mmCIF file of C-alpha atoms in Angstrom:
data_model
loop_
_atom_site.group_PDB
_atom_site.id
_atom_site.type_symbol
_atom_site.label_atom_id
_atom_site.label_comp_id
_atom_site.label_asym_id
_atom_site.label_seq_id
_atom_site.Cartn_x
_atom_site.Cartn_y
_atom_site.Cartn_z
ATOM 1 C CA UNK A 2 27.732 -5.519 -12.763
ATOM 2 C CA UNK A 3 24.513 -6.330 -10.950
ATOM 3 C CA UNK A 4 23.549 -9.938 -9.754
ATOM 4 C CA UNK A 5 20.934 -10.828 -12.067
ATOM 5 C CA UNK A 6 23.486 -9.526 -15.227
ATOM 6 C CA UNK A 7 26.491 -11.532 -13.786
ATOM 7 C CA UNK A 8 24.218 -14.438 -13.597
ATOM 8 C CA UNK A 9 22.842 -14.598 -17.179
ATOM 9 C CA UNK A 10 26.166 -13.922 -18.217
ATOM 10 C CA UNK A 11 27.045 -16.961 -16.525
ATOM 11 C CA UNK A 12 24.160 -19.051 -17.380
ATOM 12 C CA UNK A 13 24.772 -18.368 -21.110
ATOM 13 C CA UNK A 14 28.356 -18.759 -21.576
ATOM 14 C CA UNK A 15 28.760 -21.757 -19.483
ATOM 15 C CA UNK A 16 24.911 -23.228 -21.144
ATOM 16 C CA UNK A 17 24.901 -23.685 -17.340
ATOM 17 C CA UNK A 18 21.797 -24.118 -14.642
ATOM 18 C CA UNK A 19 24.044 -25.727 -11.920
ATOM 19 C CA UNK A 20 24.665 -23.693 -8.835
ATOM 20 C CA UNK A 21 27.238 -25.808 -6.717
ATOM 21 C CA UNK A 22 27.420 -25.637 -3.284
ATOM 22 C CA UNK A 23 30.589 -25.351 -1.378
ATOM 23 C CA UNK A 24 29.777 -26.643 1.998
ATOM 24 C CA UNK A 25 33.549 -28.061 3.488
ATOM 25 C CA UNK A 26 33.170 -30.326 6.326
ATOM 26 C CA UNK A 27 36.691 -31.767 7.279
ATOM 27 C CA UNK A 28 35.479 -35.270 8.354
ATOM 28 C CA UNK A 29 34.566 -35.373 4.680
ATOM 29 C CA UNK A 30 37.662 -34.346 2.948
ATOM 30 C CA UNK A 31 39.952 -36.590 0.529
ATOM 31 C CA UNK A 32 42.401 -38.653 3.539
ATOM 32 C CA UNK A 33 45.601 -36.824 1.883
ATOM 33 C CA UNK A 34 44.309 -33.350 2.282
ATOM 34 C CA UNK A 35 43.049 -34.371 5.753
ATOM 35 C CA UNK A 36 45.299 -32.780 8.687
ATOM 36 C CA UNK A 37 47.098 -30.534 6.253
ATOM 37 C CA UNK A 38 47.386 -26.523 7.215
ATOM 38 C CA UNK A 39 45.442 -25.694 4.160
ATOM 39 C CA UNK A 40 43.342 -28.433 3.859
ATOM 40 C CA UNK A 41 40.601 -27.199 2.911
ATOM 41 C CA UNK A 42 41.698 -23.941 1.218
ATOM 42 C CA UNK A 43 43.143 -26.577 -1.075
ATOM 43 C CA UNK A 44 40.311 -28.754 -1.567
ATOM 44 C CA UNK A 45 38.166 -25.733 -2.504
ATOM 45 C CA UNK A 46 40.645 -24.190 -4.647
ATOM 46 C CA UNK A 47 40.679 -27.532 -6.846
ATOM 47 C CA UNK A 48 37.055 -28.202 -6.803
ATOM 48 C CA UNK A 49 36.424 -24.531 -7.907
ATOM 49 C CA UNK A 50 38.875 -24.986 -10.463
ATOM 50 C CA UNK A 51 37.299 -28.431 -11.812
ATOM 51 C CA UNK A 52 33.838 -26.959 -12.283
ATOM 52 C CA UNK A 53 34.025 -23.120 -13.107
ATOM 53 C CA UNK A 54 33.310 -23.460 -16.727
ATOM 54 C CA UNK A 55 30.372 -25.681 -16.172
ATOM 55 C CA UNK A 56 28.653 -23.775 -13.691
ATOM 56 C CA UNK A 57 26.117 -20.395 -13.196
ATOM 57 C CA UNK A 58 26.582 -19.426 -9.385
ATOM 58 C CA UNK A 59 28.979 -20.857 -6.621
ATOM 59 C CA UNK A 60 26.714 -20.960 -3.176
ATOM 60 C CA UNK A 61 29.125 -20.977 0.215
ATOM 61 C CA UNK A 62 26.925 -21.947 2.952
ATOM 62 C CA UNK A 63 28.172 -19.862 6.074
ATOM 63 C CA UNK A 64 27.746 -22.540 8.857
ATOM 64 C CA UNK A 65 30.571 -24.625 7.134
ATOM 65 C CA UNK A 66 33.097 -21.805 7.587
ATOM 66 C CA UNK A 67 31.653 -20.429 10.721
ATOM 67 C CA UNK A 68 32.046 -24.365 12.418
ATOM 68 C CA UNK A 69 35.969 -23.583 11.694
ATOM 69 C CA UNK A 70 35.941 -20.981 14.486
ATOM 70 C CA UNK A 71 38.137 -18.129 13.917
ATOM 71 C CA UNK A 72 40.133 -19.813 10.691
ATOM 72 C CA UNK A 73 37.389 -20.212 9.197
ATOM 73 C CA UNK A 74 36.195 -16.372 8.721
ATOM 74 C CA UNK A 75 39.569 -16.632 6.275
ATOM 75 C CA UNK A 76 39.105 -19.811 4.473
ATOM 76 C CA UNK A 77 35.467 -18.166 3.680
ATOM 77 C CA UNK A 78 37.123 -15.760 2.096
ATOM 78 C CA UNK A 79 40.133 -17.454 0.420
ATOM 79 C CA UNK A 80 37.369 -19.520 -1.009
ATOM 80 C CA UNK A 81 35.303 -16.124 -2.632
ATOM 81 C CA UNK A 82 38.923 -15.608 -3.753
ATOM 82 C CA UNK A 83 39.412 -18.350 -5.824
ATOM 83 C CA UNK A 84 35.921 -17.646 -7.754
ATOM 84 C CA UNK A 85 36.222 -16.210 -11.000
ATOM 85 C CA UNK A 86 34.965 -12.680 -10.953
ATOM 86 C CA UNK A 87 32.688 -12.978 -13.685
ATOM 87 C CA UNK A 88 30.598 -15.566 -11.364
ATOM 88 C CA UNK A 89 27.992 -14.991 -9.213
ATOM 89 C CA UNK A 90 28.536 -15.833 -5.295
ATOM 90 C CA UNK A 91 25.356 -16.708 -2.801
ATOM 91 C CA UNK A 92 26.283 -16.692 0.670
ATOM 92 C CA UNK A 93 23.718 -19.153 2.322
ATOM 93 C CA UNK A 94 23.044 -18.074 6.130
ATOM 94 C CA UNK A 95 18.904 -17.499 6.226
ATOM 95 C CA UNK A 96 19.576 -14.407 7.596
ATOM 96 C CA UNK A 97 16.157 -13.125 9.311
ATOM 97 C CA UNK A 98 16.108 -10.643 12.200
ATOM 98 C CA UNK A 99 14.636 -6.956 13.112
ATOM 99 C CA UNK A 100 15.938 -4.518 10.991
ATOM 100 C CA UNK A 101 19.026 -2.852 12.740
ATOM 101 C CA UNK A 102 20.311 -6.334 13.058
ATOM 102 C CA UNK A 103 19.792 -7.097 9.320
ATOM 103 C CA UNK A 104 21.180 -4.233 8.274
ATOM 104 C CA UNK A 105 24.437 -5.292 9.942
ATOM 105 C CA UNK A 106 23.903 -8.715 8.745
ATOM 106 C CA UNK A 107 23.722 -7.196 4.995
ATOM 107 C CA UNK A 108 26.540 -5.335 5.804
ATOM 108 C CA UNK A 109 29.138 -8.173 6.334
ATOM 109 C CA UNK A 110 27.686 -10.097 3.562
ATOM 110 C CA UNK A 111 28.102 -7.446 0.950
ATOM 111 C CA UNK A 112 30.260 -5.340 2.024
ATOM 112 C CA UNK A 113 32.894 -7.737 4.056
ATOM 113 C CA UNK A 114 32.485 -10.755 1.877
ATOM 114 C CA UNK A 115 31.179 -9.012 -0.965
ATOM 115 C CA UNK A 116 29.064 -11.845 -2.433
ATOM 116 C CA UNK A 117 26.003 -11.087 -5.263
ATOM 117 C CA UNK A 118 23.292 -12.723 -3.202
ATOM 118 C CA UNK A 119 22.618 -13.998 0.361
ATOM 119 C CA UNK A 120 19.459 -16.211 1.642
ATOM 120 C CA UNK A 121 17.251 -14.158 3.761
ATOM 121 C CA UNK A 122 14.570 -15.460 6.196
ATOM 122 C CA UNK A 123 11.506 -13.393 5.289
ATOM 123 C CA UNK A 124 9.858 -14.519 8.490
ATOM 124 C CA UNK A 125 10.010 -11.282 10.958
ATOM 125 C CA UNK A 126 8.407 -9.423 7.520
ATOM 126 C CA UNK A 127 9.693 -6.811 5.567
ATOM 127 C CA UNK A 128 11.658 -4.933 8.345
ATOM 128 C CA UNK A 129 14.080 -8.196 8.550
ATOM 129 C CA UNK A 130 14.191 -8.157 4.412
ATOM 130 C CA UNK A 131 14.382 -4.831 3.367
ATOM 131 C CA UNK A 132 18.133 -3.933 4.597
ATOM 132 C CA UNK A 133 19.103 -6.657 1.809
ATOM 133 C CA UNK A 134 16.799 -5.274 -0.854
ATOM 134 C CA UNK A 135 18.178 -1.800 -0.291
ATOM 135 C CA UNK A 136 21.482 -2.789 -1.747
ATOM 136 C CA UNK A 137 19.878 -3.012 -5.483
ATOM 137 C CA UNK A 138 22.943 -4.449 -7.228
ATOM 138 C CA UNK A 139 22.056 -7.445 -5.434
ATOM 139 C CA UNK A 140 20.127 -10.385 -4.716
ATOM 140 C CA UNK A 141 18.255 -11.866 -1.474
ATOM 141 C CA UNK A 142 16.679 -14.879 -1.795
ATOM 142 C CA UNK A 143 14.292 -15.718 0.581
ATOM 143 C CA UNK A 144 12.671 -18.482 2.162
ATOM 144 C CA UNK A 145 9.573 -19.728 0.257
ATOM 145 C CA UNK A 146 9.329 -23.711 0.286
ATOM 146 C CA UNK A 147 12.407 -25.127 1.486
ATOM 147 C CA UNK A 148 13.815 -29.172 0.771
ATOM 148 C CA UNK A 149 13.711 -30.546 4.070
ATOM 149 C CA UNK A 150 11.080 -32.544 5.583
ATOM 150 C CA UNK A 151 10.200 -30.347 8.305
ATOM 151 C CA UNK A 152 9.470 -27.397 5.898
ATOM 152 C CA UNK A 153 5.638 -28.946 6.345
ATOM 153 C CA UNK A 154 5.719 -27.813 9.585
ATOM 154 C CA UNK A 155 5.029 -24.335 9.081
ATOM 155 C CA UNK A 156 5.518 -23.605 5.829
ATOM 156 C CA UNK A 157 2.048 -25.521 4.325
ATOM 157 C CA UNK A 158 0.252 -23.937 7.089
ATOM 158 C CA UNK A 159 -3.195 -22.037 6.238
ATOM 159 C CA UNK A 160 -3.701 -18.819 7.064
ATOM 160 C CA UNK A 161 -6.379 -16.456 6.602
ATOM 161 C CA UNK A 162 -5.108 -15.341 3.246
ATOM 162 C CA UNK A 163 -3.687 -18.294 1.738
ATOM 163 C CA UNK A 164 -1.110 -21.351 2.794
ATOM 164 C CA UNK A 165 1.621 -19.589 4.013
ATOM 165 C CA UNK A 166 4.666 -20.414 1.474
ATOM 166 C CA UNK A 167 1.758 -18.828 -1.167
ATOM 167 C CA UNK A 168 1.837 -15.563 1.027
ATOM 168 C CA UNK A 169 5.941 -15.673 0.963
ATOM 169 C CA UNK A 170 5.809 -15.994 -2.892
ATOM 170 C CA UNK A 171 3.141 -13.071 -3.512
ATOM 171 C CA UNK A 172 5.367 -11.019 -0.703
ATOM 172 C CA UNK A 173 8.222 -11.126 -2.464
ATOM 173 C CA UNK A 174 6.641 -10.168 -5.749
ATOM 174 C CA UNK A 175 5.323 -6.959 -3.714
ATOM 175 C CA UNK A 176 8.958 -6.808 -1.934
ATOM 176 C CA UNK A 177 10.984 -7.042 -5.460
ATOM 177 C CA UNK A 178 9.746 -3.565 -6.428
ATOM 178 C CA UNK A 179 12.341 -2.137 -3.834
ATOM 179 C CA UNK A 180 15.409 -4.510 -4.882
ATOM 180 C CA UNK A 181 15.858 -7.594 -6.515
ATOM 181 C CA UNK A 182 14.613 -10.621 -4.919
ATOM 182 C CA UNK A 183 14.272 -14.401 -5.729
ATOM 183 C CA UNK A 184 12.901 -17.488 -3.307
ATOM 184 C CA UNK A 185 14.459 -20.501 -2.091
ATOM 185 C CA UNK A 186 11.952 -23.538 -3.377
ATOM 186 C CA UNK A 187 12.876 -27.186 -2.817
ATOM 187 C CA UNK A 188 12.972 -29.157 -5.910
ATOM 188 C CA UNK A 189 11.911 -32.103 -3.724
ATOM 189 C CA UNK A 190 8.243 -30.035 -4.078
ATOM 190 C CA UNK A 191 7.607 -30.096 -8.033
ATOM 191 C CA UNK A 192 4.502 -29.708 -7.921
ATOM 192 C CA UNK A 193 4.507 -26.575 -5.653
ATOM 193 C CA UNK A 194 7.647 -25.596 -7.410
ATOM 194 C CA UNK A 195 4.482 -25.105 -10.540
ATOM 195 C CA UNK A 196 2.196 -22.807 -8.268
ATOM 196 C CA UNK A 197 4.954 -20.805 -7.089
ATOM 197 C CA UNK A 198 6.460 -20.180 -10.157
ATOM 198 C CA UNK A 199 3.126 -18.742 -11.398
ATOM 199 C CA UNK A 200 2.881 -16.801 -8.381
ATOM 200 C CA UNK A 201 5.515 -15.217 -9.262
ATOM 201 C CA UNK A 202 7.465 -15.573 -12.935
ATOM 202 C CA UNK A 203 9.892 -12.977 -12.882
ATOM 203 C CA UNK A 204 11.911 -13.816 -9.791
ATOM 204 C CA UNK A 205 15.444 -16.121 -10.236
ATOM 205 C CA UNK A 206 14.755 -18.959 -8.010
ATOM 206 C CA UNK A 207 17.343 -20.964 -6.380
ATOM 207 C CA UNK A 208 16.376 -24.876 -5.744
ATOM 208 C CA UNK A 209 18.211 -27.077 -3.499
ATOM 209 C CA UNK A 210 17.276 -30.802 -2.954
ATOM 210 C CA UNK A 211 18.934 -32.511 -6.270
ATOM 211 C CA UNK A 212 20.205 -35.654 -6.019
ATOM 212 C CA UNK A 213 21.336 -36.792 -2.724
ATOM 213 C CA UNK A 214 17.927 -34.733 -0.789
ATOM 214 C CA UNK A 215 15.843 -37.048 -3.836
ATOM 215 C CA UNK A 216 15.068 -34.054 -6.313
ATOM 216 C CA UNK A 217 14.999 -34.680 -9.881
ATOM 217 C CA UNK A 218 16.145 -32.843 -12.652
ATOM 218 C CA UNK A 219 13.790 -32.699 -15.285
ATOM 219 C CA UNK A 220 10.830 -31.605 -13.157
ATOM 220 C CA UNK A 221 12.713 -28.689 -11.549
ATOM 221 C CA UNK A 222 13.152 -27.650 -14.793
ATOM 222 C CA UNK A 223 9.392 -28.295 -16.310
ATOM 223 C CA UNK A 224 7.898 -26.971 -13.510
ATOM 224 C CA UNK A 225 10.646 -23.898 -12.246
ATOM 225 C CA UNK A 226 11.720 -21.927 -15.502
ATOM 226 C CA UNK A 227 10.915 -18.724 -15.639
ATOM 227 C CA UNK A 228 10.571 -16.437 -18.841
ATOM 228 C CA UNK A 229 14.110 -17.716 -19.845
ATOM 229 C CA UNK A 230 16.456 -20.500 -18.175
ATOM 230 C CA UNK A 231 18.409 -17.740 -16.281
ATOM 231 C CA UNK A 232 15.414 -18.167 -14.059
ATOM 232 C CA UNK A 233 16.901 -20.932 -11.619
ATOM 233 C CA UNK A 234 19.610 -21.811 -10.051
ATOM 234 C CA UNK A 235 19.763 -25.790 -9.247
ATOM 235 C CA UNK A 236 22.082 -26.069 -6.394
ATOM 236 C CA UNK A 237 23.550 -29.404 -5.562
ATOM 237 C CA UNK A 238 26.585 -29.789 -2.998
ATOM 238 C CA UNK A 239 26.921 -32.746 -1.427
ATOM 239 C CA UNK A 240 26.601 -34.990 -4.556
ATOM 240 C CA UNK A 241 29.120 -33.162 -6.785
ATOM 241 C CA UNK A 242 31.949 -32.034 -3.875
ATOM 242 C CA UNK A 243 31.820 -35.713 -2.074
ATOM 243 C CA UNK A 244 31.860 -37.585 -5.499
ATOM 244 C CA UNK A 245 34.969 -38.764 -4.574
ATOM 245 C CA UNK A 246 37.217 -39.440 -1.555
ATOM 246 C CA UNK A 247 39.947 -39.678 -3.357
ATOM 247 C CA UNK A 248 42.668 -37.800 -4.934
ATOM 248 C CA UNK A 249 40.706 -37.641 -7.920
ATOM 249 C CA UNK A 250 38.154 -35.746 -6.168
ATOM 250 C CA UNK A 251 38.569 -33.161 -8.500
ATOM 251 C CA UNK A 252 37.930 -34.466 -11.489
ATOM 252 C CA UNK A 253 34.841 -36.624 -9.876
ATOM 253 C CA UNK A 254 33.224 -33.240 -8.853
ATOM 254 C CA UNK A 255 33.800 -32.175 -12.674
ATOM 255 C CA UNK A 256 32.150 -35.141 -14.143
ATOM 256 C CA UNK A 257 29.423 -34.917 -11.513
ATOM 257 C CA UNK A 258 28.588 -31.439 -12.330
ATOM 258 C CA UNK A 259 28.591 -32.315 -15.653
ATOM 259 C CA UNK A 260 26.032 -34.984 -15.613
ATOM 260 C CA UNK A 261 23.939 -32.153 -13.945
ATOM 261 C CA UNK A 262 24.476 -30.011 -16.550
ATOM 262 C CA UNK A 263 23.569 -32.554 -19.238
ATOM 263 C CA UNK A 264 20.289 -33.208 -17.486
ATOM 264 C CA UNK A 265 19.216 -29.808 -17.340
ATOM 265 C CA UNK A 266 20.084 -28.622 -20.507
ATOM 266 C CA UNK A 267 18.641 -31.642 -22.443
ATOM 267 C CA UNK A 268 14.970 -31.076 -19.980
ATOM 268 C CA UNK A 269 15.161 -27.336 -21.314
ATOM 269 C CA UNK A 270 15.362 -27.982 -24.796
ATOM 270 C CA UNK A 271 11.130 -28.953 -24.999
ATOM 271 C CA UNK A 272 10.518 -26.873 -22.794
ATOM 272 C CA UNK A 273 11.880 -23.929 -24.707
ATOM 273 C CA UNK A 274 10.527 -25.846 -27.823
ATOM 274 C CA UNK A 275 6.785 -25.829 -26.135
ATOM 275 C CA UNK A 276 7.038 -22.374 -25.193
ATOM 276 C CA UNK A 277 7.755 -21.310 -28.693
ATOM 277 C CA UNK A 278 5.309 -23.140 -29.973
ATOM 278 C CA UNK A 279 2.558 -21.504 -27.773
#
């Protein structure tokens, strides 16, 4: 089962937009997993069991596990382990480099780790990119308008075609005609999020910057969804695996991901509604 299947398998039988992030840090965790030998194997194992019927996609940022040192190649995958097969796994590392190096890169993220999707840097151009794209039961979302403030920096530059995260959108509509391909667009841009998304409707994209980055809800969805609501992935980590320090972290990362839920599902109702209409 391709990505894009497993994820609108996901997306309808868990009515589920939410993408949640599993980003461990250990000065973070509850205080009585702290210091434990499987700390946070444990607290990963719970908070994936808390929240795997209310999600679409489990993202595992790779700098969390890579931070661990040698352990932490192991907890990265003990965590993939505990994911339900029938869900959809992003491993976040912005992979961009020349093109032997990505194809090694793409190597030990699908065939190592075997995750459905990795972030890609599209920045070194379609050399860097199309090692990912080549394995077409995948996904590689790349770089388009990212959350953080810096993104201005380069990313709303003009150039002599258009502003550049306008160029990264149209590129990967060119690019997804060799494998499947999404973008990575901040939902702390909603207005953007708009331009992109008619730049390119087909393509799943994957927005960060909920909650604790400032993003809100309803406008990711008014101004993200695709030709059906399989067509993002709202991603919030922070927010739902810190909801509690406690030993009812657990459950606090459940009702946190539920409250997500809720909001996205009730802003795709009109939306759906509106679109029918027209």
């Amino acid at each position: 089962m391709g990505f894009l299947e497993k994820l609108n398998g996901a997306v309808k039988r868990n009515q589920s937009l939410v993408c949640v992030g599993l980003d461990p840090d250990p000065q973070r965790l509850p205080a009585h997993l702290k210091g434990g030998a499987d700390s946070v194997q444990a607290f990963l194992r719970e908070t994936i069991h808390a929240t795997r019927d209310l999600v679409c996609c489990y993202k595992l940022n790779f700098a969390f596990y890579g931070a661990l040192g040698a352990a932490g190649w192991n907890t990265l995958r003990e965590g993939m382990q505990a994911i339900p097969d029938d869900l959809p796994t992003i491993l976040d590392f912005k992979a961009g480099d020349i093109g032997n190096t990505a194809e090694h890169y793409a190597r030990m993220a699908y065939d190592r780790l075997n995750v459905d999707a990795t972030t890609v840097n599209p920045l070194m151009g379609r050399d860097a990119v199309e090692p990912f794209l080549n394995y077409t039961d995948r996904c590689a979302f790349l770089l388009c308008l990212t959350s953080n403030p810096g993104s201005a920096d380069f990313q709303r530059l003009a150039t002599e075609e258009d502003v550049l995260y306008k160029v990264l959108a149209k590129k990967a509509v060119v690019w997804s005609a060799i494998g499947p391909c999404g973008l990575v667009v901040g939902a702390t841009h909603p207005n953007e999020l708009r331009v992109i998304r008619e730049l390119a409707p087909d393509l799943p994209f994957l927005i960060p910057g909920v909650n604790t980055q400032g993003g809100d809800a309803k406008s990711v969805v008014q101004n993200g969804m695709g030709h059906s609501s399989g067509g993002i992935l709202v991603n919030a980590s922070r927010s739902i695996l810190y909801a509690s320090g406690g030993r009812d972290f657990a459950d606090a990362a459940r009702r946190a991901t539920e409250a997500l839920r809720k909001a996205l599902n009730q802003a795709v109702e009109p939306v759906s509604e509106s679109r029918l209409r027209g």
